[in-house]
Amino acid sequence: MSTSGLLGEIADVGRDAKRGGYSRHAFDSPEHDLRTWFVERAQRLGLDVETDRNGNLWAWWGAPGPDAVVTGSHLDSVPGGGAFDGPLGVTSALAAVEALQAKGFRPAKPFAVVVFAEEEGGRFGVPCLGSRLLTGTIDAGTARALRDPDGVTFWEAAAKSGLDVDRIGSEPDRLGLIGRFLELHVEQGRGLVDRGSAVAVGSTVIAHGRWRFSFAGQGNHAGATLIADRVDPMLPAAETVVAVRRLAKTRADARATVGRLVPTPGGTNVIASTVDLWLDARVPGTVTPELVEDISQAARAAAEVEGCSLTVTRESYSDDVVFDEKLRRDLGEWLGEVPELPTGAGHDAAILAGFVPAGMLYVRNPTGISHSPEEFAEADDVEAGARALAEVLERLAA
């Protein structure tokens, strides 16, 4: 089965009629259906599938063991996301295994395809949650207490899905089995469109994080409350959104975004009592926290003018990541000196890179659009990516 064919099998799962694209989030019905699909597909290839204590799926080709070659990605999405982000890496891994089996290859090293849980953070707010829990880079108690927009905790959702929530947390023994980790992903940006290559090797991931800004004022009647009498948290929130763009321009190659803003109670004829907004900030090097502090100061000043209070909470943060040099060099040599690309997008591979040799392959995205229904990759490029993945996995596992 081709990668495009496998993507076609899940093309109707989790379609979002309101936003367009797909909404597939940790432990919800579409994501459950995708996990079931993956298990069935992996078992058809003779792989043994297990779920770890954090909800990550591992499909082993042969017995688990040390110095394992592991590949995979995720199946969840951002709200209204595209068809390729995450599933391309999973389907390409399955297609690569099938292609290697068809030519009679059997890995000399332990080999697994992994599906990480809640990579996008679309439900519980923390990206790469499955790989963070595996590596211990998020505290298990903190993870259990995370809440989705409906107030459901990660603990409750995980328990309902059948996980033993008391065992959620780092797995050093499992992590220690990984000898090399390789993730294939659709390109997020336009780094390949003019380079004549369908595939690239990942070089770096820039530092990035998420912060929650909570403005508190006085809820009141929109018609009965004079402008002079208002303590409206929507005003400093709005000024903060503008300040994010203005201050991001002051630092080279900075990216800062407010993609979610939630007023409470959210009525058209009601002055909000609180407004929460989430800042996504990414700057190469060590200055992301400095940019966030500048934005926070602007937000505090705006809140003070309106008589509101402000609480800023860091929800996640990762420093710059440089992928394993030897693995990068080998990948480039084996694939014919394909380009190397940095990225501003976070990935499970970047979390694992702090613990094991990890690398990435990117498949060309001609528009550069991602995290959107317009995300796209040509079918020929998708298959070229799967062939490249199969080639390097064969060398790594031999």
Short mmCIF file of C-alpha atoms in Angstrom, two decimals:
data_model
loop_
_atom_site.label_atom_id
_atom_site.label_comp_id
_atom_site.label_asym_id
_atom_site.label_seq_id
_atom_site.Cartn_x
_atom_site.Cartn_y
_atom_site.Cartn_z
CA MET A 1 0.00 0.00 0.00
CA SER A 2 1.31 3.47 -0.92
CA THR A 3 1.51 6.34 1.54
CA SER A 4 -1.13 8.19 -0.47
CA GLY A 5 -3.37 5.13 -0.26
CA LEU A 6 -2.94 4.93 3.50
CA LEU A 7 -3.72 8.63 3.85
CA GLY A 8 -6.82 8.00 1.78
CA GLU A 9 -7.99 5.36 4.24
CA ILE A 10 -8.20 7.95 7.03
CA ALA A 11 -9.27 10.90 4.90
CA ASP A 12 -12.78 11.02 6.38
CA VAL A 13 -11.78 10.63 10.02
CA GLY A 14 -12.15 13.78 12.10
CA ARG A 15 -13.25 16.17 9.39
CA ASP A 16 -14.24 19.52 10.89
CA ALA A 17 -17.36 20.88 9.22
CA LYS A 18 -17.06 24.24 10.98
CA ARG A 19 -13.35 25.03 10.57
CA GLY A 20 -12.56 22.92 7.54
CA GLY A 21 -9.71 20.44 7.61
CA TYR A 22 -9.41 18.06 10.54
CA SER A 23 -9.83 18.23 14.30
CA ARG A 24 -8.34 15.12 15.90
CA HIS A 25 -7.37 15.52 19.54
CA ALA A 26 -6.03 13.28 22.27
CA PHE A 27 -8.53 10.67 23.47
CA ASP A 28 -11.44 12.05 21.45
CA SER A 29 -13.49 9.90 19.08
CA PRO A 30 -11.64 10.69 15.82
CA GLU A 31 -8.25 10.15 17.45
CA HIS A 32 -9.48 6.87 18.94
CA ASP A 33 -10.60 5.76 15.48
CA LEU A 34 -7.18 6.63 14.06
CA ARG A 35 -5.41 4.68 16.79
CA THR A 36 -7.61 1.67 16.08
CA TRP A 37 -6.82 2.01 12.39
CA PHE A 38 -3.08 2.16 13.11
CA VAL A 39 -3.18 -0.96 15.29
CA GLU A 40 -5.04 -2.90 12.60
CA ARG A 41 -2.70 -1.71 9.85
CA ALA A 42 0.43 -2.49 11.88
CA GLN A 43 -0.85 -5.94 12.79
CA ARG A 44 -1.44 -6.72 9.10
CA LEU A 45 2.30 -6.18 8.66
CA GLY A 46 3.02 -8.61 11.47
CA LEU A 47 4.01 -5.92 13.95
CA ASP A 48 3.30 -6.35 17.66
CA VAL A 49 1.54 -3.26 19.04
CA GLU A 50 1.61 -2.05 22.62
CA THR A 51 0.46 1.10 24.38
CA ASP A 52 2.91 2.62 26.82
CA ARG A 53 1.91 4.18 30.13
CA ASN A 54 1.46 7.61 28.49
CA GLY A 55 -0.78 6.58 25.61
CA ASN A 56 1.93 6.35 22.95
CA LEU A 57 1.57 3.41 20.53
CA TRP A 58 4.60 1.22 19.71
CA ALA A 59 4.48 -1.27 16.82
CA TRP A 60 7.49 -3.57 17.04
CA TRP A 61 8.94 -5.44 14.08
CA GLY A 62 10.49 -8.27 16.03
CA ALA A 63 11.24 -8.26 19.74
CA PRO A 64 11.86 -4.99 21.59
CA GLY A 65 15.46 -4.48 22.61
CA PRO A 66 18.32 -2.01 23.01
CA ASP A 67 19.79 0.09 20.17
CA ALA A 68 16.39 0.09 18.48
CA VAL A 69 15.66 1.98 15.29
CA VAL A 70 12.42 3.89 15.85
CA THR A 71 10.43 5.98 13.41
CA GLY A 72 6.99 7.56 13.46
CA SER A 73 5.13 10.75 14.26
CA HIS A 74 1.61 11.55 15.50
CA LEU A 75 -2.02 11.27 14.40
CA ASP A 76 -3.61 14.16 16.32
CA SER A 77 -4.06 17.60 14.77
CA VAL A 78 -4.47 21.25 15.60
CA PRO A 79 -8.09 22.47 15.45
CA GLY A 80 -8.98 22.57 11.76
CA GLY A 81 -5.58 21.26 10.68
CA GLY A 82 -4.39 19.73 7.43
CA ALA A 83 -4.26 16.16 6.20
CA PHE A 84 -0.48 15.70 6.31
CA ASP A 85 0.85 17.10 9.59
CA GLY A 86 1.49 14.01 11.69
CA PRO A 87 -0.29 11.34 9.63
CA LEU A 88 2.25 11.66 6.81
CA GLY A 89 5.02 10.45 9.11
CA VAL A 90 2.94 7.56 10.43
CA THR A 91 1.66 6.39 7.04
CA SER A 92 5.10 6.74 5.47
CA ALA A 93 6.56 4.59 8.24
CA LEU A 94 3.98 1.86 7.61
CA ALA A 95 4.56 2.08 3.85
CA ALA A 96 8.32 1.88 4.39
CA VAL A 97 7.97 -1.27 6.52
CA GLU A 98 5.77 -2.87 3.87
CA ALA A 99 8.27 -1.98 1.13
CA LEU A 100 11.18 -3.42 3.12
CA GLN A 101 9.27 -6.59 3.84
CA ALA A 102 8.40 -6.95 0.15
CA LYS A 103 12.09 -6.95 -0.79
CA GLY A 104 12.85 -9.55 1.87
CA PHE A 105 14.61 -7.26 4.34
CA ARG A 106 14.56 -8.17 8.02
CA PRO A 107 16.03 -5.76 10.56
CA ALA A 108 19.12 -6.89 12.42
CA LYS A 109 18.33 -4.34 15.15
CA PRO A 110 15.12 -3.96 17.11
CA PHE A 111 12.72 -1.81 15.08
CA ALA A 112 9.54 0.07 15.97
CA VAL A 113 7.00 2.48 14.51
CA VAL A 114 5.69 4.87 17.17
CA VAL A 115 2.62 7.10 17.32
CA PHE A 116 3.02 9.82 19.94
CA ALA A 117 -0.01 11.13 21.81
CA GLU A 118 -1.13 14.80 21.88
CA GLU A 119 1.76 16.16 19.80
CA GLU A 120 -0.09 19.31 18.82
CA GLY A 121 -1.41 20.12 22.27
CA GLY A 122 -4.75 20.79 20.57
CA ARG A 123 -6.79 19.50 23.50
CA PHE A 124 -4.72 19.96 26.66
CA GLY A 125 -2.51 22.88 25.62
CA VAL A 126 0.96 21.35 25.96
CA PRO A 127 2.62 20.27 22.71
CA CYS A 128 4.47 16.96 22.39
CA LEU A 129 2.82 15.75 25.58
CA GLY A 130 3.38 12.05 24.87
CA SER A 131 7.09 12.45 24.21
CA ARG A 132 7.49 14.92 27.09
CA LEU A 133 5.97 12.39 29.47
CA LEU A 134 8.13 9.59 28.06
CA THR A 135 11.29 11.62 28.59
CA GLY A 136 10.23 13.15 31.91
CA THR A 137 10.43 16.70 30.57
CA ILE A 138 6.99 17.39 32.03
CA ASP A 139 6.01 16.37 35.54
CA ALA A 140 3.38 13.63 35.64
CA GLY A 141 1.31 15.50 38.22
CA THR A 142 1.34 18.62 36.07
CA ALA A 143 0.20 16.60 33.06
CA ARG A 144 -2.62 14.88 34.98
CA ALA A 145 -3.99 18.27 36.00
CA LEU A 146 -4.07 19.78 32.49
CA ARG A 147 -7.59 20.69 31.38
CA ASP A 148 -9.19 20.90 27.98
CA PRO A 149 -11.54 23.78 27.01
CA ASP A 150 -14.49 21.86 28.49
CA GLY A 151 -12.76 21.45 31.85
CA VAL A 152 -11.96 17.76 31.41
CA THR A 153 -8.56 16.90 32.89
CA PHE A 154 -5.92 14.84 31.15
CA TRP A 155 -6.25 12.44 34.10
CA GLU A 156 -9.98 11.98 33.43
CA ALA A 157 -9.62 11.61 29.66
CA ALA A 158 -6.71 9.18 29.95
CA ALA A 159 -8.55 7.07 32.52
CA LYS A 160 -11.66 6.96 30.34
CA SER A 161 -9.52 5.74 27.43
CA GLY A 162 -8.26 2.85 29.53
CA LEU A 163 -4.84 4.10 30.65
CA ASP A 164 -3.64 3.37 34.17
CA VAL A 165 -3.32 7.01 35.15
CA ASP A 166 -1.29 6.24 38.28
CA ARG A 167 1.52 5.02 36.01
CA ILE A 168 1.66 8.10 33.75
CA GLY A 169 5.16 9.56 33.68
CA SER A 170 8.73 9.07 32.53
CA GLU A 171 9.86 5.70 31.18
CA PRO A 172 13.66 5.64 31.30
CA ASP A 173 13.82 1.94 30.45
CA ARG A 174 11.75 2.38 27.29
CA LEU A 175 13.60 5.54 26.32
CA GLY A 176 16.88 3.67 26.81
CA LEU A 177 15.90 1.18 24.09
CA ILE A 178 16.06 3.84 21.37
CA GLY A 179 19.33 3.82 19.46
CA ARG A 180 18.17 6.16 16.66
CA PHE A 181 14.91 8.05 16.19
CA LEU A 182 13.84 9.39 12.81
CA GLU A 183 10.67 11.34 12.09
CA LEU A 184 9.35 12.15 8.62
CA HIS A 185 7.13 15.21 8.39
CA VAL A 186 5.54 17.45 5.82
CA GLU A 187 7.60 20.61 5.36
CA GLN A 188 6.17 23.57 7.27
CA GLY A 189 7.42 26.50 5.23
CA ARG A 190 8.71 26.93 1.67
CA GLY A 191 12.32 25.85 1.98
CA LEU A 192 12.23 23.20 -0.78
CA VAL A 193 10.04 24.64 -3.50
CA ASP A 194 12.96 26.30 -5.32
CA ARG A 195 15.63 23.69 -4.56
CA GLY A 196 14.58 20.92 -6.90
CA SER A 197 14.32 18.32 -4.14
CA ALA A 198 11.29 16.49 -2.79
CA VAL A 199 13.03 15.64 0.48
CA ALA A 200 15.23 17.47 2.98
CA VAL A 201 17.09 16.58 6.18
CA GLY A 202 16.17 18.55 9.31
CA SER A 203 18.97 20.56 10.90
CA THR A 204 17.56 22.60 13.79
CA VAL A 205 14.34 23.56 15.57
CA ILE A 206 14.20 27.09 16.97
CA ALA A 207 13.37 27.76 20.61
CA HIS A 208 9.66 28.07 21.24
CA GLY A 209 7.01 28.06 23.93
CA ARG A 210 3.45 28.88 24.94
CA TRP A 211 2.28 31.36 27.56
CA ARG A 212 -1.20 32.06 28.90
CA PHE A 213 -2.17 35.67 29.62
CA SER A 214 -5.18 35.93 31.95
CA PHE A 215 -6.76 39.40 32.24
CA ALA A 216 -9.37 39.92 34.96
CA GLY A 217 -11.82 42.86 35.10
CA GLN A 218 -15.44 43.40 36.01
CA GLY A 219 -18.20 41.63 34.12
CA ASN A 220 -21.19 43.85 33.52
CA HIS A 221 -24.09 44.81 31.26
CA ALA A 222 -23.07 46.09 27.82
CA GLY A 223 -25.97 48.54 27.61
CA ALA A 224 -26.29 49.72 31.20
CA THR A 225 -22.63 50.32 32.02
CA LEU A 226 -21.17 53.69 31.00
CA ILE A 227 -17.80 53.64 29.26
CA ALA A 228 -16.28 55.63 32.12
CA ASP A 229 -17.43 53.00 34.62
CA ARG A 230 -16.00 49.95 32.85
CA VAL A 231 -13.15 47.65 33.83
CA ASP A 232 -13.04 45.71 30.59
CA PRO A 233 -10.33 43.06 30.22
CA MET A 234 -10.93 42.88 26.47
CA LEU A 235 -9.11 46.18 25.98
CA PRO A 236 -5.72 45.19 27.43
CA ALA A 237 -6.09 41.81 25.72
CA ALA A 238 -6.61 43.54 22.37
CA GLU A 239 -3.67 45.88 22.99
CA THR A 240 -1.52 42.86 23.83
CA VAL A 241 -2.37 41.19 20.51
CA VAL A 242 -1.15 44.31 18.70
CA ALA A 243 1.95 44.53 20.91
CA VAL A 244 2.88 40.95 20.05
CA ARG A 245 3.28 41.83 16.38
CA ARG A 246 5.02 45.13 17.11
CA LEU A 247 7.55 43.66 19.54
CA ALA A 248 8.24 40.56 17.46
CA LYS A 249 9.48 42.87 14.70
CA THR A 250 12.22 44.13 17.02
CA ARG A 251 14.09 40.79 17.01
CA ALA A 252 15.59 39.08 14.01
CA ASP A 253 13.66 36.07 12.73
CA ALA A 254 11.21 36.17 15.66
CA ARG A 255 7.75 34.64 15.31
CA ALA A 256 5.07 35.49 17.86
CA THR A 257 1.38 34.68 17.54
CA VAL A 258 -1.90 34.93 19.40
CA GLY A 259 -4.08 32.24 17.85
CA ARG A 260 -6.57 31.78 20.65
CA LEU A 261 -8.47 34.32 22.78
CA VAL A 262 -11.31 33.32 25.13
CA PRO A 263 -13.56 35.85 26.88
CA THR A 264 -15.72 34.76 29.81
CA PRO A 265 -18.70 34.57 29.84
CA GLY A 266 -18.57 35.26 26.10
CA GLY A 267 -21.93 36.95 25.56
CA THR A 268 -22.47 39.56 22.83
CA ASN A 269 -24.18 41.95 25.26
CA VAL A 270 -21.86 41.27 28.20
CA ILE A 271 -18.65 42.99 29.24
CA ALA A 272 -16.25 40.14 29.86
CA SER A 273 -15.15 39.41 33.40
CA THR A 274 -11.98 37.67 32.23
CA VAL A 275 -10.12 37.25 28.97
CA ASP A 276 -7.52 34.55 28.40
CA LEU A 277 -5.19 34.62 25.44
CA TRP A 278 -2.36 32.29 24.49
CA LEU A 279 0.95 33.49 23.11
CA ASP A 280 3.11 31.26 20.93
CA ALA A 281 6.63 32.73 20.73
CA ARG A 282 9.65 31.42 18.80
CA VAL A 283 13.03 33.09 18.39
CA PRO A 284 16.33 31.46 17.40
CA GLY A 285 18.92 31.39 20.19
CA THR A 286 18.24 32.25 23.80
CA VAL A 287 16.08 35.36 23.53
CA THR A 288 12.56 33.91 23.36
CA PRO A 289 12.01 34.53 27.11
CA GLU A 290 13.26 38.10 26.65
CA LEU A 291 10.68 38.73 23.93
CA VAL A 292 7.96 37.25 26.14
CA GLU A 293 9.01 39.51 29.01
CA ASP A 294 8.75 42.58 26.74
CA ILE A 295 5.26 41.47 25.68
CA SER A 296 4.33 40.83 29.31
CA GLN A 297 5.41 44.34 30.31
CA ALA A 298 3.29 45.84 27.54
CA ALA A 299 0.34 43.70 28.67
CA ARG A 300 0.74 44.73 32.32
CA ALA A 301 0.84 48.40 31.35
CA ALA A 302 -2.34 48.04 29.30
CA ALA A 303 -4.06 46.14 32.11
CA GLU A 304 -3.12 48.82 34.65
CA VAL A 305 -4.62 51.60 32.53
CA GLU A 306 -7.94 49.73 32.41
CA GLY A 307 -7.81 48.77 36.11
CA CYS A 308 -7.49 45.07 35.33
CA SER A 309 -5.19 42.45 36.80
CA LEU A 310 -2.94 40.15 34.76
CA THR A 311 -1.45 36.72 35.37
CA VAL A 312 1.09 35.28 32.93
CA THR A 313 1.69 31.52 33.05
CA ARG A 314 4.28 29.61 31.04
CA GLU A 315 2.68 26.41 29.76
CA SER A 316 5.61 24.99 27.77
CA TYR A 317 9.07 25.92 26.55
CA SER A 318 11.88 24.25 24.58
CA ASP A 319 15.34 25.63 23.79
CA ASP A 320 16.93 25.51 20.35
CA VAL A 321 17.47 21.93 19.17
CA VAL A 322 20.26 20.79 16.86
CA PHE A 323 19.66 17.32 15.48
CA ASP A 324 22.35 14.65 15.82
CA GLU A 325 25.29 15.63 13.62
CA LYS A 326 26.34 12.12 12.61
CA LEU A 327 22.80 11.08 11.79
CA ARG A 328 22.32 14.24 9.72
CA ARG A 329 25.54 13.57 7.85
CA ASP A 330 24.59 9.94 7.20
CA LEU A 331 21.11 10.87 6.01
CA GLY A 332 22.51 13.43 3.58
CA GLU A 333 25.06 10.96 2.22
CA TRP A 334 22.58 8.11 1.82
CA LEU A 335 20.00 10.31 0.10
CA GLY A 336 22.40 12.02 -2.28
CA GLU A 337 23.28 15.25 -0.49
CA VAL A 338 19.70 16.54 -0.21
CA PRO A 339 19.25 19.99 1.36
CA GLU A 340 19.29 20.59 5.10
CA LEU A 341 16.51 22.73 6.51
CA PRO A 342 15.93 24.46 9.86
CA THR A 343 12.36 24.79 11.10
CA GLY A 344 10.32 26.94 13.39
CA ALA A 345 7.89 24.08 14.05
CA GLY A 346 8.14 21.82 17.09
CA HIS A 347 8.21 18.03 16.82
CA ASP A 348 8.47 14.93 19.00
CA ALA A 349 11.89 14.36 17.41
CA ALA A 350 13.05 17.62 18.97
CA ILE A 351 11.97 16.44 22.42
CA LEU A 352 13.75 13.10 21.98
CA ALA A 353 16.87 14.82 20.64
CA GLY A 354 17.82 15.80 24.16
CA PHE A 355 18.09 12.12 25.10
CA VAL A 356 18.84 10.00 22.01
CA PRO A 357 20.31 10.56 18.53
CA ALA A 358 17.35 11.94 16.60
CA GLY A 359 16.77 13.33 13.14
CA MET A 360 14.07 14.42 10.71
CA LEU A 361 13.18 14.18 7.05
CA TYR A 362 10.89 16.75 5.43
CA VAL A 363 8.68 16.27 2.38
CA ARG A 364 8.25 19.28 0.09
CA ASN A 365 5.23 21.51 0.68
CA PRO A 366 4.92 23.74 -2.41
CA THR A 367 2.73 26.37 -0.75
CA GLY A 368 4.43 26.32 2.65
CA ILE A 369 1.00 26.40 4.31
CA SER A 370 0.57 24.18 7.37
CA HIS A 371 -1.76 23.95 10.39
CA SER A 372 -4.50 24.77 7.89
CA PRO A 373 -6.88 22.90 5.57
CA GLU A 374 -4.75 24.20 2.66
CA GLU A 375 -1.72 22.18 3.79
CA PHE A 376 -0.50 20.20 0.78
CA ALA A 377 2.10 17.88 -0.70
CA GLU A 378 2.17 16.41 -4.20
CA ALA A 379 1.48 12.68 -4.42
CA ASP A 380 4.82 12.08 -6.16
CA ASP A 381 6.65 13.90 -3.37
CA VAL A 382 4.76 11.93 -0.73
CA GLU A 383 5.91 8.67 -2.31
CA ALA A 384 9.46 10.00 -2.70
CA GLY A 385 9.48 10.72 1.02
CA ALA A 386 8.35 7.18 1.85
CA ARG A 387 11.05 5.73 -0.42
CA ALA A 388 13.68 7.92 1.23
CA LEU A 389 12.50 6.84 4.66
CA ALA A 390 12.63 3.16 3.66
CA GLU A 391 16.15 3.57 2.30
CA VAL A 392 17.58 5.14 5.44
CA LEU A 393 15.69 2.80 7.79
CA GLU A 394 17.16 -0.17 5.93
CA ARG A 395 20.66 1.19 6.46
CA LEU A 396 20.04 2.09 10.09
CA ALA A 397 18.51 -1.29 10.98
CA ALA A 398 20.92 -3.49 9.03
#
